[in-house]
CSV table of C-alpha atoms in Angstrom, one decimal:
chain,number,residue,atom,x,y,z
A,1,GLY,CA,50.3,28.3,37.4
A,2,GLN,CA,50.6,29.8,33.9
A,3,ARG,CA,51.8,27.5,31.0
A,4,SER,CA,55.0,28.6,29.2
A,5,GLU,CA,54.9,29.4,25.6
A,6,ASP,CA,56.9,26.1,24.9
A,7,ALA,CA,54.3,24.1,26.8
A,8,ASN,CA,51.4,25.7,24.8
A,9,ALA,CA,53.1,25.0,21.5
A,10,ALA,CA,53.9,21.4,22.4
A,11,MET,CA,50.3,21.0,23.5
A,12,GLU,CA,48.9,22.6,20.4
A,13,LYS,CA,51.0,20.3,18.2
A,14,GLN,CA,49.9,17.3,20.0
A,15,PHE,CA,46.3,18.4,20.0
A,16,ASP,CA,46.4,18.6,16.2
A,17,LEU,CA,47.5,15.1,16.2
A,18,ILE,CA,44.8,13.9,18.4
A,19,ASP,CA,42.3,15.9,16.3
A,20,CYS,CA,43.5,14.2,13.1
A,21,ALA,CA,43.3,10.8,14.7
A,22,ILE,CA,39.6,11.5,16.0
A,23,ASN,CA,38.6,12.8,12.7
A,24,GLU,CA,39.9,9.6,11.1
A,25,LEU,CA,37.9,7.4,13.5
A,26,VAL,CA,34.8,9.5,12.7
A,27,VAL,CA,35.3,8.8,8.9
A,28,LEU,CA,36.1,5.1,9.6
A,29,THR,CA,33.4,4.3,11.9
A,30,GLY,CA,30.5,6.7,10.8
A,31,MET,CA,30.2,7.7,14.3
A,32,PRO,CA,29.6,11.3,15.5
A,33,THR,CA,32.8,13.0,16.9
A,34,GLN,CA,31.4,13.5,20.4
A,35,GLN,CA,30.6,9.6,20.4
A,36,VAL,CA,34.0,8.7,19.4
A,37,LEU,CA,35.4,11.0,22.1
A,38,ASN,CA,33.1,9.6,24.7
A,39,LEU,CA,34.0,6.1,23.9
A,40,PHE,CA,37.8,7.0,23.9
A,41,LEU,CA,37.5,8.5,27.3
A,42,LYS,CA,35.3,5.8,28.7
A,43,SER,CA,37.6,3.2,27.4
A,44,ARG,CA,40.4,4.7,29.5
A,45,GLY,CA,38.4,5.4,32.6
A,46,ARG,CA,38.5,9.2,32.1
A,47,VAL,CA,35.1,10.3,31.8
A,48,ASN,CA,34.6,13.3,34.1
A,49,ASN,CA,32.0,15.5,32.3
A,50,GLY,CA,30.5,16.7,35.7
A,51,THR,CA,27.1,15.2,34.7
A,52,ASN,CA,25.4,13.4,37.6
A,53,HIS,CA,23.8,10.5,35.7
A,54,TRP,CA,22.2,9.2,39.0
A,55,ASN,CA,20.1,12.4,39.3
A,56,ILE,CA,19.1,12.2,35.6
A,57,TYR,CA,18.3,8.6,35.9
A,58,GLY,CA,15.9,9.5,38.9
A,59,GLN,CA,13.9,11.8,36.5
A,60,TYR,CA,14.2,9.0,33.7
A,61,PHE,CA,12.9,6.5,36.3
A,62,LYS,CA,9.9,8.7,37.2
A,63,ALA,CA,9.0,8.9,33.5
A,64,HIS,CA,9.5,5.1,32.9
A,65,ARG,CA,8.8,3.7,36.3
A,66,LEU,CA,7.0,0.4,35.1
A,67,ARG,CA,9.4,-0.4,32.3
A,68,GLU,CA,12.5,0.1,34.7
A,69,LEU,CA,10.9,-2.0,37.5
A,70,GLN,CA,10.1,-4.7,34.8
A,71,ARG,CA,13.7,-4.6,33.6
A,72,ALA,CA,15.0,-5.1,37.2
A,73,GLY,CA,12.5,-8.0,37.8
A,74,LYS,CA,10.7,-6.0,40.4
A,75,ASP,CA,6.8,-6.0,41.0
A,76,ALA,CA,5.0,-3.0,39.7
A,77,ASN,CA,3.5,-2.3,43.1
A,78,ILE,CA,6.8,-2.2,45.1
A,79,ILE,CA,7.5,0.6,47.3
A,80,ILE,CA,10.3,2.7,45.7
A,81,THR,CA,13.3,3.2,47.9
A,82,SER,CA,16.9,4.3,46.8
A,83,THR,CA,18.0,0.7,47.1
A,84,ILE,CA,15.2,-0.4,44.5
A,85,GLN,CA,15.9,2.7,42.3
A,86,GLY,CA,19.8,1.7,42.5
A,87,GLU,CA,18.9,-1.8,41.5
A,88,CYS,CA,16.9,-0.5,38.6
A,89,TYR,CA,19.8,1.8,37.6
A,90,ARG,CA,22.3,-1.0,37.5
A,91,SER,CA,19.9,-3.0,35.3
A,92,PHE,CA,19.5,0.1,33.0
A,93,GLN,CA,23.3,0.3,32.8
A,94,ASP,CA,23.6,-3.4,32.0
A,95,ALA,CA,20.9,-3.2,29.4
A,96,TYR,CA,22.8,-0.4,27.7
A,97,PRO,CA,26.3,-0.9,28.4
A,98,GLU,CA,27.8,1.4,25.5
A,99,ASP,CA,25.0,4.0,25.4
A,100,TRP,CA,23.4,4.4,29.0
A,101,GLN,CA,25.2,7.7,29.4
A,102,ASP,CA,24.0,9.0,26.0
A,103,ILE,CA,20.5,7.9,26.5
A,104,LEU,CA,20.4,9.8,29.8
A,105,ASN,CA,21.9,12.8,28.5
A,106,THR,CA,19.5,12.8,25.6
A,107,PHE,CA,16.6,12.4,28.0
A,108,ASP,CA,17.7,15.1,30.0
A,109,GLU,CA,18.1,17.5,27.3
A,110,THR,CA,14.7,16.6,25.8
A,111,ARG,CA,13.0,16.9,29.3
A,112,ILE,CA,14.6,20.3,29.7
A,113,ALA,CA,13.6,21.5,26.2
A,114,SER,CA,10.1,20.4,26.4
A,115,GLY,CA,9.4,21.5,30.1
A,116,PRO,CA,7.9,24.6,31.3
A,117,PRO,CA,9.2,28.1,30.3
A,118,LEU,CA,12.5,28.9,32.1
A,119,THR,CA,13.3,31.9,34.0
A,120,VAL,CA,16.2,34.2,32.7
A,121,ALA,CA,18.4,32.6,35.4
A,122,GLN,CA,17.5,29.2,34.4
A,123,ARG,CA,18.1,30.1,30.8
A,124,SER,CA,21.4,31.6,31.6
A,125,GLN,CA,22.5,28.3,33.4
A,126,GLU,CA,21.2,26.1,30.7
A,127,PHE,CA,23.0,28.3,28.1
A,128,THR,CA,26.3,27.9,30.1
A,129,ARG,CA,25.8,24.2,30.4
A,130,LEU,CA,25.3,23.6,26.6
A,131,THR,CA,28.1,26.0,25.8
A,132,LYS,CA,30.4,24.0,28.0
A,133,LYS,CA,29.2,20.8,26.1
A,134,VAL,CA,29.5,22.3,22.7
A,135,THR,CA,33.1,23.6,23.4
A,136,SER,CA,34.2,20.3,24.7
A,137,MET,CA,33.3,18.5,21.5
C-alpha cells in the first residue's frame, strides 16, 4: 500500500543519516560510494541487484577460457560442461573474494559498450539498466 506522510518523513530522516555515514566512509577509506554500498550490503547478506553473475561469467569464461581453466586446475583440452564451468566460477570467486562481482560487472559493461551497434530497443534496455544502476548509487 501507500506509505503515510509520517512514514515518509521518518524514512527521509534516517536516509539522511545513512547518507552521512556512507559519505564519511567514502572519505575515510578513499573508496567510491558504490563500492562502500556494495561492501555494506554484501557484509549483511543483502545483495540483490538483479544481476545474474553466472550468466555474465559465462561470457567472461568464453573470453578468458584458458586462464579460467588454469585457475581451476583443469586441462586446456577438457570438454566444457556446466559442471566444469561451475568449478571455474567458484575458483574465480575464491581468487577475488571481495571484487568478483565488480570484475564481472565491469567486464559486462565493457563487453556491451565495445560490441556491435545496438538496435533502438537494445539501446532502450541498456539505458534503462544503466539508469537503474546510477539511481541506486
